[in-house]
mmCIF file with all atom_site columns, C-alpha atoms in Angstrom:
data_model
loop_
_atom_site.group_PDB
_atom_site.id
_atom_site.type_symbol
_atom_site.label_atom_id
_atom_site.label_alt_id
_atom_site.label_comp_id
_atom_site.label_asym_id
_atom_site.label_entity_id
_atom_site.label_seq_id
_atom_site.pdbx_PDB_ins_code
_atom_site.Cartn_x
_atom_site.Cartn_y
_atom_site.Cartn_z
_atom_site.occupancy
_atom_site.B_iso_or_equiv
_atom_site.pdbx_formal_charge
_atom_site.auth_seq_id
_atom_site.auth_comp_id
_atom_site.auth_asym_id
_atom_site.auth_atom_id
_atom_site.pdbx_PDB_model_num
ATOM 1   C CA . MET A 1 1   ? -106.871 -7.720 -304.610 1.00 0.00 ? 1114 MET A CA 1
ATOM 2   C CA . GLU A 1 2   ? -104.222 -6.449 -302.300 1.00 0.00 ? 1115 GLU A CA 1
ATOM 3   C CA . SER A 1 3   ? -102.761 -8.610 -299.618 1.00 0.00 ? 1116 SER A CA 1
ATOM 4   C CA . PRO A 1 4   ? -102.997 -7.374 -296.003 1.00 0.00 ? 1117 PRO A CA 1
ATOM 5   C CA . TRP A 1 5   ? -99.447  -8.616 -295.522 1.00 0.00 ? 1118 TRP A CA 1
ATOM 6   C CA . ASP A 1 6   ? -98.035  -5.984 -297.912 1.00 0.00 ? 1119 ASP A CA 1
ATOM 7   C CA . ASP A 1 7   ? -98.871  -3.162 -295.457 1.00 0.00 ? 1120 ASP A CA 1
ATOM 8   C CA . ASP A 1 8   ? -96.883  -4.882 -292.737 1.00 0.00 ? 1121 ASP A CA 1
ATOM 9   C CA . ILE A 1 9   ? -93.877  -5.227 -295.012 1.00 0.00 ? 1122 ILE A CA 1
ATOM 10  C CA . THR A 1 10  ? -94.051  -1.546 -295.982 1.00 0.00 ? 1123 THR A CA 1
ATOM 11  C CA . ASN A 1 11  ? -94.502  -0.463 -292.349 1.00 0.00 ? 1124 ASN A CA 1
ATOM 12  C CA . ASP A 1 12  ? -91.685  -2.765 -291.269 1.00 0.00 ? 1125 ASP A CA 1
ATOM 13  C CA . THR A 1 13  ? -89.348  -1.304 -293.886 1.00 0.00 ? 1126 THR A CA 1
ATOM 14  C CA . HIS A 1 14  ? -90.335  2.231  -292.920 1.00 0.00 ? 1127 HIS A CA 1
ATOM 15  C CA . ASN A 1 15  ? -89.815  1.481  -289.225 1.00 0.00 ? 1128 ASN A CA 1
ATOM 16  C CA . ARG A 1 16  ? -86.377  -0.002 -289.891 1.00 0.00 ? 1129 ARG A CA 1
ATOM 17  C CA . GLU A 1 17  ? -85.364  2.987  -292.006 1.00 0.00 ? 1130 GLU A CA 1
ATOM 18  C CA . SER A 1 18  ? -86.637  5.411  -289.349 1.00 0.00 ? 1131 SER A CA 1
ATOM 19  C CA . HIS A 1 19  ? -84.847  3.485  -286.653 1.00 0.00 ? 1132 HIS A CA 1
ATOM 20  C CA . TRP A 1 20  ? -81.634  3.419  -288.719 1.00 0.00 ? 1133 TRP A CA 1
ATOM 21  C CA . GLU A 1 21  ? -81.855  7.183  -289.388 1.00 0.00 ? 1134 GLU A CA 1
ATOM 22  C CA . LYS A 1 22  ? -82.392  7.856  -285.685 1.00 0.00 ? 1135 LYS A CA 1
ATOM 23  C CA . LEU A 1 23  ? -79.443  5.652  -284.693 1.00 0.00 ? 1136 LEU A CA 1
ATOM 24  C CA . SER A 1 24  ? -77.266  7.268  -287.342 1.00 0.00 ? 1137 SER A CA 1
ATOM 25  C CA . SER A 1 25  ? -78.271  10.738 -286.174 1.00 0.00 ? 1138 SER A CA 1
ATOM 26  C CA . ASP A 1 26  ? -77.725  9.839  -282.502 1.00 0.00 ? 1139 ASP A CA 1
ATOM 27  C CA . PHE A 1 27  ? -74.249  8.441  -283.221 1.00 0.00 ? 1140 PHE A CA 1
ATOM 28  C CA . THR A 1 28  ? -73.340  11.478 -285.311 1.00 0.00 ? 1141 THR A CA 1
ATOM 29  C CA . ASN A 1 29  ? -74.507  13.867 -282.586 1.00 0.00 ? 1142 ASN A CA 1
ATOM 30  C CA . THR A 1 30  ? -72.726  11.889 -279.874 1.00 0.00 ? 1143 THR A CA 1
ATOM 31  C CA . GLY A 1 31  ? -69.523  11.814 -281.923 1.00 0.00 ? 1144 GLY A CA 1
ATOM 32  C CA . TYR A 1 32  ? -69.765  15.540 -282.550 1.00 0.00 ? 1145 TYR A CA 1
ATOM 33  C CA . ARG A 1 33  ? -70.284  16.282 -278.832 1.00 0.00 ? 1146 ARG A CA 1
ATOM 34  C CA . GLU A 1 34  ? -67.396  14.003 -277.846 1.00 0.00 ? 1147 GLU A CA 1
ATOM 35  C CA . GLY A 1 35  ? -65.183  15.682 -280.454 1.00 0.00 ? 1148 GLY A CA 1
ATOM 36  C CA . ILE A 1 36  ? -66.049  19.129 -279.121 1.00 0.00 ? 1149 ILE A CA 1
ATOM 37  C CA . THR A 1 37  ? -65.396  17.988 -275.536 1.00 0.00 ? 1150 THR A CA 1
ATOM 38  C CA . ALA A 1 38  ? -62.052  16.409 -276.477 1.00 0.00 ? 1151 ALA A CA 1
ATOM 39  C CA . GLY A 1 39  ? -61.064  19.565 -278.354 1.00 0.00 ? 1152 GLY A CA 1
ATOM 40  C CA . LYS A 1 40  ? -61.930  21.765 -275.398 1.00 0.00 ? 1153 LYS A CA 1
ATOM 41  C CA . GLU A 1 41  ? -60.048  19.509 -272.993 1.00 0.00 ? 1154 GLU A CA 1
ATOM 42  C CA . GLY A 1 42  ? -56.991  19.514 -275.265 1.00 0.00 ? 1155 GLY A CA 1
ATOM 43  C CA . ALA A 1 43  ? -57.050  23.302 -275.598 1.00 0.00 ? 1156 ALA A CA 1
ATOM 44  C CA . LEU A 1 44  ? -57.623  23.687 -271.861 1.00 0.00 ? 1157 LEU A CA 1
ATOM 45  C CA . GLN A 1 45  ? -54.634  21.457 -271.051 1.00 0.00 ? 1158 GLN A CA 1
ATOM 46  C CA . GLU A 1 46  ? -52.457  23.268 -273.592 1.00 0.00 ? 1159 GLU A CA 1
ATOM 47  C CA . GLY A 1 47  ? -53.491  26.638 -272.132 1.00 0.00 ? 1160 GLY A CA 1
ATOM 48  C CA . PHE A 1 48  ? -52.799  25.475 -268.599 1.00 0.00 ? 1161 PHE A CA 1
ATOM 49  C CA . ASP A 1 49  ? -49.377  24.090 -269.546 1.00 0.00 ? 1162 ASP A CA 1
ATOM 50  C CA . SER A 1 50  ? -48.431  27.299 -271.324 1.00 0.00 ? 1163 SER A CA 1
ATOM 51  C CA . GLY A 1 51  ? -49.681  29.594 -268.541 1.00 0.00 ? 1164 GLY A CA 1
ATOM 52  C CA . PHE A 1 52  ? -47.992  27.510 -265.877 1.00 0.00 ? 1165 PHE A CA 1
ATOM 53  C CA . ALA A 1 53  ? -44.642  27.397 -267.699 1.00 0.00 ? 1166 ALA A CA 1
ATOM 54  C CA . GLN A 1 54  ? -44.580  31.029 -268.844 1.00 0.00 ? 1167 GLN A CA 1
ATOM 55  C CA . THR A 1 55  ? -46.274  32.824 -265.955 1.00 0.00 ? 1168 THR A CA 1
ATOM 56  C CA . GLY A 1 56  ? -47.294  30.760 -262.939 1.00 0.00 ? 1169 GLY A CA 1
ATOM 57  C CA . ALA A 1 57  ? -44.102  28.861 -262.189 1.00 0.00 ? 1170 ALA A CA 1
ATOM 58  C CA . PRO A 1 58  ? -41.662  31.745 -262.777 1.00 0.00 ? 1171 PRO A CA 1
ATOM 59  C CA . LEU A 1 59  ? -43.710  34.195 -260.670 1.00 0.00 ? 1172 LEU A CA 1
ATOM 60  C CA . GLY A 1 60  ? -44.277  31.600 -257.962 1.00 0.00 ? 1173 GLY A CA 1
ATOM 61  C CA . ARG A 1 61  ? -40.578  30.797 -257.903 1.00 0.00 ? 1174 ARG A CA 1
ATOM 62  C CA . GLN A 1 62  ? -39.658  34.498 -257.562 1.00 0.00 ? 1175 GLN A CA 1
ATOM 63  C CA . VAL A 1 63  ? -42.127  35.140 -254.754 1.00 0.00 ? 1176 VAL A CA 1
ATOM 64  C CA . GLY A 1 64  ? -41.159  31.935 -252.948 1.00 0.00 ? 1177 GLY A CA 1
ATOM 65  C CA . ARG A 1 65  ? -37.460  32.696 -253.263 1.00 0.00 ? 1178 ARG A CA 1
ATOM 66  C CA . MET A 1 66  ? -37.911  36.203 -251.868 1.00 0.00 ? 1179 MET A CA 1
ATOM 67  C CA . ARG A 1 67  ? -40.016  34.911 -248.989 1.00 0.00 ? 1180 ARG A CA 1
ATOM 68  C CA . GLY A 1 68  ? -37.381  32.263 -248.286 1.00 0.00 ? 1181 GLY A CA 1
ATOM 69  C CA . ILE A 1 69  ? -34.508  34.764 -248.293 1.00 0.00 ? 1182 ILE A CA 1
ATOM 70  C CA . SER A 1 70  ? -36.315  37.149 -245.947 1.00 0.00 ? 1183 SER A CA 1
ATOM 71  C CA . ALA A 1 71  ? -37.288  34.266 -243.630 1.00 0.00 ? 1184 ALA A CA 1
ATOM 72  C CA . ALA A 1 72  ? -33.687  33.001 -243.608 1.00 0.00 ? 1185 ALA A CA 1
ATOM 73  C CA . ILE A 1 73  ? -32.313  36.432 -242.725 1.00 0.00 ? 1186 ILE A CA 1
ATOM 74  C CA . LEU A 1 74  ? -34.828  36.784 -239.886 1.00 0.00 ? 1187 LEU A CA 1
ATOM 75  C CA . ALA A 1 75  ? -34.122  33.262 -238.591 1.00 0.00 ? 1188 ALA A CA 1
ATOM 76  C CA . LEU A 1 76  ? -30.353  33.809 -238.653 1.00 0.00 ? 1189 LEU A CA 1
ATOM 77  C CA . SER A 1 77  ? -30.638  37.165 -236.906 1.00 0.00 ? 1190 SER A CA 1
ATOM 78  C CA . ASN A 1 78  ? -33.002  35.754 -234.242 1.00 0.00 ? 1191 ASN A CA 1
ATOM 79  C CA . ARG A 1 79  ? -30.572  32.941 -233.448 1.00 0.00 ? 1192 ARG A CA 1
ATOM 80  C CA . GLY A 1 80  ? -27.685  35.344 -233.196 1.00 0.00 ? 1193 GLY A CA 1
ATOM 81  C CA . SER A 1 81  ? -25.940  33.648 -236.119 1.00 0.00 ? 1194 SER A CA 1
ATOM 82  C CA . LEU A 1 82  ? -26.083  36.893 -238.062 1.00 0.00 ? 1195 LEU A CA 1
ATOM 83  C CA . GLU A 1 83  ? -25.011  40.168 -236.522 1.00 0.00 ? 1196 GLU A CA 1
ATOM 84  C CA . CYS A 1 84  ? -26.924  43.023 -238.064 1.00 0.00 ? 1197 CYS A CA 1
ATOM 85  C CA . ASP A 1 85  ? -28.296  46.450 -237.382 1.00 0.00 ? 1198 ASP A CA 1
ATOM 86  C CA . PRO A 1 86  ? -31.787  46.430 -235.796 1.00 0.00 ? 1199 PRO A CA 1
ATOM 87  C CA . HIS A 1 87  ? -32.941  48.717 -238.636 1.00 0.00 ? 1200 HIS A CA 1
ATOM 88  C CA . ILE A 1 88  ? -32.004  46.017 -241.161 1.00 0.00 ? 1201 ILE A CA 1
ATOM 89  C CA . VAL A 1 89  ? -33.905  43.412 -239.141 1.00 0.00 ? 1202 VAL A CA 1
ATOM 90  C CA . GLN A 1 90  ? -36.963  45.696 -239.025 1.00 0.00 ? 1203 GLN A CA 1
ATOM 91  C CA . GLU A 1 91  ? -36.677  46.367 -242.771 1.00 0.00 ? 1204 GLU A CA 1
ATOM 92  C CA . THR A 1 92  ? -36.514  42.606 -243.408 1.00 0.00 ? 1205 THR A CA 1
ATOM 93  C CA . ARG A 1 93  ? -39.591  42.037 -241.203 1.00 0.00 ? 1206 ARG A CA 1
ATOM 94  C CA . THR A 1 94  ? -41.475  44.704 -243.135 1.00 0.00 ? 1207 THR A CA 1
ATOM 95  C CA . ILE A 1 95  ? -40.468  43.178 -246.468 1.00 0.00 ? 1208 ILE A CA 1
ATOM 96  C CA . ALA A 1 96  ? -41.435  39.681 -245.271 1.00 0.00 ? 1209 ALA A CA 1
ATOM 97  C CA . SER A 1 97  ? -44.792  40.968 -244.055 1.00 0.00 ? 1210 SER A CA 1
ATOM 98  C CA . GLN A 1 98  ? -45.506  42.729 -247.347 1.00 0.00 ? 1211 GLN A CA 1
ATOM 99  C CA . LEU A 1 99  ? -44.429  39.671 -249.344 1.00 0.00 ? 1212 LEU A CA 1
ATOM 100 C CA . ALA A 1 100 ? -46.896  37.597 -247.327 1.00 0.00 ? 1213 ALA A CA 1
ATOM 101 C CA . GLU A 1 101 ? -49.698  39.887 -248.517 1.00 0.00 ? 1214 GLU A CA 1
ATOM 102 C CA . ILE A 1 102 ? -48.982  39.324 -252.215 1.00 0.00 ? 1215 ILE A CA 1
ATOM 103 C CA . ARG A 1 103 ? -51.248  36.948 -254.096 1.00 0.00 ? 1216 ARG A CA 1
ATOM 104 C CA . PHE A 1 104 ? -50.646  35.550 -257.540 1.00 0.00 ? 1217 PHE A CA 1
ATOM 105 C CA . SER A 1 105 ? -53.699  37.424 -258.809 1.00 0.00 ? 1218 SER A CA 1
ATOM 106 C CA . ASP A 1 106 ? -52.094  40.681 -257.656 1.00 0.00 ? 1219 ASP A CA 1
ATOM 107 C CA . ILE A 1 107 ? -48.991  40.381 -259.794 1.00 0.00 ? 1220 ILE A CA 1
ATOM 108 C CA . ALA A 1 108 ? -49.902  38.096 -262.695 1.00 0.00 ? 1221 ALA A CA 1
ATOM 109 C CA . PRO A 1 109 ? -50.248  39.858 -266.018 1.00 0.00 ? 1222 PRO A CA 1
ATOM 110 C CA . PRO A 1 110 ? -53.713  39.821 -267.563 1.00 0.00 ? 1223 PRO A CA 1
ATOM 111 C CA . ASP A 1 111 ? -54.420  37.015 -270.029 1.00 0.00 ? 1224 ASP A CA 1
ATOM 112 C CA . LEU A 1 112 ? -54.600  39.207 -273.127 1.00 0.00 ? 1225 LEU A CA 1
ATOM 113 C CA . GLU A 1 113 ? -55.485  36.273 -275.377 1.00 0.00 ? 1226 GLU A CA 1
ATOM 114 C CA . ALA A 1 114 ? -58.497  35.413 -273.209 1.00 0.00 ? 1227 ALA A CA 1
ATOM 115 C CA . VAL A 1 115 ? -59.572  39.065 -273.111 1.00 0.00 ? 1228 VAL A CA 1
ATOM 116 C CA . GLU A 1 116 ? -59.318  39.314 -276.912 1.00 0.00 ? 1229 GLU A CA 1
ATOM 117 C CA . HIS A 1 117 ? -61.264  36.071 -277.351 1.00 0.00 ? 1230 HIS A CA 1
ATOM 118 C CA . ALA A 1 118 ? -63.993  37.373 -275.033 1.00 0.00 ? 1231 ALA A CA 1
ATOM 119 C CA . ARG A 1 119 ? -64.055  40.672 -276.940 1.00 0.00 ? 1232 ARG A CA 1
ATOM 120 C CA . GLU A 1 120 ? -64.467  38.848 -280.283 1.00 0.00 ? 1233 GLU A CA 1
ATOM 121 C CA . HIS A 1 121 ? -67.210  36.650 -278.850 1.00 0.00 ? 1234 HIS A CA 1
ATOM 122 C CA . MET A 1 122 ? -69.071  39.606 -277.406 1.00 0.00 ? 1235 MET A CA 1
ATOM 123 C CA . GLN A 1 123 ? -68.850  41.523 -280.681 1.00 0.00 ? 1236 GLN A CA 1
ATOM 124 C CA . SER A 1 124 ? -70.148  38.552 -282.671 1.00 0.00 ? 1237 SER A CA 1
ATOM 125 C CA . THR A 1 125 ? -73.115  38.125 -280.320 1.00 0.00 ? 1238 THR A CA 1
ATOM 126 C CA . GLY A 1 126 ? -73.762  41.833 -279.856 1.00 0.00 ? 1239 GLY A CA 1
ATOM 127 C CA . GLU A 1 127 ? -73.227  41.670 -276.086 1.00 0.00 ? 1240 GLU A CA 1
ATOM 128 C CA . ASP A 1 128 ? -71.289  44.238 -274.081 1.00 0.00 ? 1241 ASP A CA 1
ATOM 129 C CA . LEU A 1 129 ? -67.741  43.247 -273.167 1.00 0.00 ? 1242 LEU A CA 1
ATOM 130 C CA . VAL A 1 130 ? -67.426  42.117 -269.578 1.00 0.00 ? 1243 VAL A CA 1
ATOM 131 C CA . VAL A 1 131 ? -63.795  41.324 -268.834 1.00 0.00 ? 1244 VAL A CA 1
ATOM 132 C CA . ASP A 1 132 ? -64.466  40.127 -265.289 1.00 0.00 ? 1245 ASP A CA 1
ATOM 133 C CA . SER A 1 133 ? -66.423  36.918 -265.009 1.00 0.00 ? 1246 SER A CA 1
ATOM 134 C CA . GLU A 1 134 ? -68.697  35.965 -262.130 1.00 0.00 ? 1247 GLU A CA 1
ATOM 135 C CA . GLU A 1 135 ? -66.052  33.462 -261.042 1.00 0.00 ? 1248 GLU A CA 1
ATOM 136 C CA . LEU A 1 136 ? -63.383  36.172 -260.823 1.00 0.00 ? 1249 LEU A CA 1
ATOM 137 C CA . GLU A 1 137 ? -65.776  38.457 -258.970 1.00 0.00 ? 1250 GLU A CA 1
ATOM 138 C CA . GLU A 1 138 ? -66.548  35.703 -256.446 1.00 0.00 ? 1251 GLU A CA 1
ATOM 139 C CA . LYS A 1 139 ? -62.810  35.071 -255.984 1.00 0.00 ? 1252 LYS A CA 1
ATOM 140 C CA . ARG A 1 140 ? -62.224  38.771 -255.334 1.00 0.00 ? 1253 ARG A CA 1
ATOM 141 C CA . ASP A 1 141 ? -65.077  38.802 -252.820 1.00 0.00 ? 1254 ASP A CA 1
ATOM 142 C CA . VAL A 1 142 ? -63.524  35.882 -250.937 1.00 0.00 ? 1255 VAL A CA 1
ATOM 143 C CA . GLU A 1 143 ? -60.111  37.586 -251.052 1.00 0.00 ? 1256 GLU A CA 1
ATOM 144 C CA . SER A 1 144 ? -61.642  40.820 -249.732 1.00 0.00 ? 1257 SER A CA 1
ATOM 145 C CA . LEU A 1 145 ? -63.225  38.901 -246.884 1.00 0.00 ? 1258 LEU A CA 1
ATOM 146 C CA . GLY A 1 146 ? -59.817  37.367 -246.147 1.00 0.00 ? 1259 GLY A CA 1
ATOM 147 C CA . ASP A 1 147 ? -58.287  40.847 -246.162 1.00 0.00 ? 1260 ASP A CA 1
ATOM 148 C CA . MET A 1 148 ? -60.897  42.095 -243.682 1.00 0.00 ? 1261 MET A CA 1
ATOM 149 C CA . LEU A 1 149 ? -60.349  39.100 -241.388 1.00 0.00 ? 1262 LEU A CA 1
ATOM 150 C CA . ALA A 1 150 ? -56.575  39.566 -241.558 1.00 0.00 ? 1263 ALA A CA 1
ATOM 151 C CA . GLY A 1 151 ? -56.989  43.213 -240.546 1.00 0.00 ? 1264 GLY A CA 1
ATOM 152 C CA . MET A 1 152 ? -59.018  42.318 -237.485 1.00 0.00 ? 1265 MET A CA 1
ATOM 153 C CA . SER A 1 153 ? -57.663  41.385 -234.101 1.00 0.00 ? 1266 SER A CA 1
ATOM 154 C CA . ALA A 1 154 ? -59.373  40.917 -230.763 1.00 0.00 ? 1267 ALA A CA 1
ATOM 155 C CA . GLY A 1 155 ? -60.881  44.215 -229.667 1.00 0.00 ? 1268 GLY A CA 1
ATOM 156 C CA . SER A 1 156 ? -59.703  46.250 -232.643 1.00 0.00 ? 1269 SER A CA 1
ATOM 157 C CA . LYS A 1 157 ? -61.535  47.912 -235.471 1.00 0.00 ? 1270 LYS A CA 1
ATOM 158 C CA . VAL A 1 158 ? -61.363  46.594 -239.014 1.00 0.00 ? 1271 VAL A CA 1
ATOM 159 C CA . GLU A 1 159 ? -58.590  48.240 -240.981 1.00 0.00 ? 1272 GLU A CA 1
ATOM 160 C CA . ASN A 1 160 ? -59.482  48.730 -244.616 1.00 0.00 ? 1273 ASN A CA 1
ATOM 161 C CA . LYS A 1 161 ? -56.491  48.438 -246.866 1.00 0.00 ? 1274 LYS A CA 1
ATOM 162 C CA . PRO A 1 162 ? -56.769  50.923 -249.716 1.00 0.00 ? 1275 PRO A CA 1
ATOM 163 C CA . ARG A 1 163 ? -55.502  48.621 -252.476 1.00 0.00 ? 1276 ARG A CA 1
ATOM 164 C CA . ARG A 1 164 ? -53.901  45.306 -253.310 1.00 0.00 ? 1277 ARG A CA 1
ATOM 165 C CA . PRO A 1 165 ? -50.173  45.105 -254.122 1.00 0.00 ? 1278 PRO A CA 1
ATOM 166 C CA . THR A 1 166 ? -49.184  45.421 -257.771 1.00 0.00 ? 1279 THR A CA 1
ATOM 167 C CA . ILE A 1 167 ? -46.348  44.010 -259.839 1.00 0.00 ? 1280 ILE A CA 1
ATOM 168 C CA . GLN A 1 168 ? -44.543  47.321 -259.284 1.00 0.00 ? 1281 GLN A CA 1
ATOM 169 C CA . ASP A 1 169 ? -44.890  46.885 -255.502 1.00 0.00 ? 1282 ASP A CA 1
ATOM 170 C CA . PHE A 1 170 ? -43.429  43.397 -255.904 1.00 0.00 ? 1283 PHE A CA 1
ATOM 171 C CA . GLU A 1 171 ? -40.485  44.720 -257.935 1.00 0.00 ? 1284 GLU A CA 1
ATOM 172 C CA . ASP A 1 172 ? -39.879  47.411 -255.289 1.00 0.00 ? 1285 ASP A CA 1
ATOM 173 C CA . LEU A 1 173 ? -39.844  44.772 -252.528 1.00 0.00 ? 1286 LEU A CA 1
ATOM 174 C CA . LYS A 1 174 ? -37.390  42.726 -254.569 1.00 0.00 ? 1287 LYS A CA 1
ATOM 175 C CA . LYS A 1 175 ? -35.023  45.723 -254.839 1.00 0.00 ? 1288 LYS A CA 1
ATOM 176 C CA . ARG A 1 176 ? -35.341  46.452 -251.115 1.00 0.00 ? 1289 ARG A CA 1
ATOM 177 C CA . LEU A 1 177 ? -34.560  42.834 -250.236 1.00 0.00 ? 1290 LEU A CA 1
ATOM 178 C CA . GLU A 1 178 ? -31.569  42.807 -252.613 1.00 0.00 ? 1291 GLU A CA 1
ATOM 179 C CA . SER A 1 179 ? -30.343  45.944 -250.835 1.00 0.00 ? 1292 SER A CA 1
ATOM 180 C CA . VAL A 1 180 ? -30.671  44.247 -247.421 1.00 0.00 ? 1293 VAL A CA 1
ATOM 181 C CA . VAL A 1 181 ? -28.811  41.189 -248.710 1.00 0.00 ? 1294 VAL A CA 1
ATOM 182 C CA . GLY A 1 182 ? -26.086  43.452 -250.112 1.00 0.00 ? 1295 GLY A CA 1
ATOM 183 C CA . ARG A 1 183 ? -25.721  45.391 -246.824 1.00 0.00 ? 1296 ARG A CA 1
ATOM 184 C CA . LEU A 1 184 ? -25.358  42.107 -244.955 1.00 0.00 ? 1297 LEU A CA 1
ATOM 185 C CA . GLY A 1 185 ? -22.787  40.790 -247.432 1.00 0.00 ? 1298 GLY A CA 1
ATOM 186 C CA . LEU A 1 186 ? -24.902  37.746 -248.216 1.00 0.00 ? 1299 LEU A CA 1
ATOM 187 C CA . HIS A 1 187 ? -24.652  37.961 -252.006 1.00 0.00 ? 1300 HIS A CA 1
ATOM 188 C CA . ALA A 1 188 ? -24.604  34.149 -252.240 1.00 0.00 ? 1301 ALA A CA 1
ATOM 189 C CA . MET A 1 189 ? -28.310  34.168 -251.228 1.00 0.00 ? 1302 MET A CA 1
ATOM 190 C CA . LEU A 1 190 ? -29.156  35.939 -254.473 1.00 0.00 ? 1303 LEU A CA 1
ATOM 191 C CA . SER A 1 191 ? -27.425  33.343 -256.660 1.00 0.00 ? 1304 SER A CA 1
#
């Protein structure tokens, strides 16, 4: 005759094993997710550091320096500390105005590594390649709205600007500003 207590022992053992397997599985899954998250965060930080050091900071420094030089020339000429031809002052104002319109997104080179990664991902999943993300599209929409607002003044019509500045436009402004600095004999500003 079988004892009724044997069923409880078997059920108890089964329950403990099931519970142990579930705990083991939960810990494994949690560890895997945390590992993936840590890996992504590490790669994200490394990518940010690299992009900042190789692209963001140098471009930002160049744009800031050019804006500073043009602002200094205008301030010195407005105070009378710098005698210069009104055409040079107007040229400097134009350069300063055009420099103010430049955004980082206008002159930064495309992230070719990110584009290639997206291309590989799209090919592996069979999706069409979409280089622009929704986030970039939203940013461009906000920038376009800013452009429209900047073109408006009280009682005037909205002026649509045909295009955003490019890296070539930036390089051209840099040459024009260097020319102004040279004509004024302020070569030390370029050092």
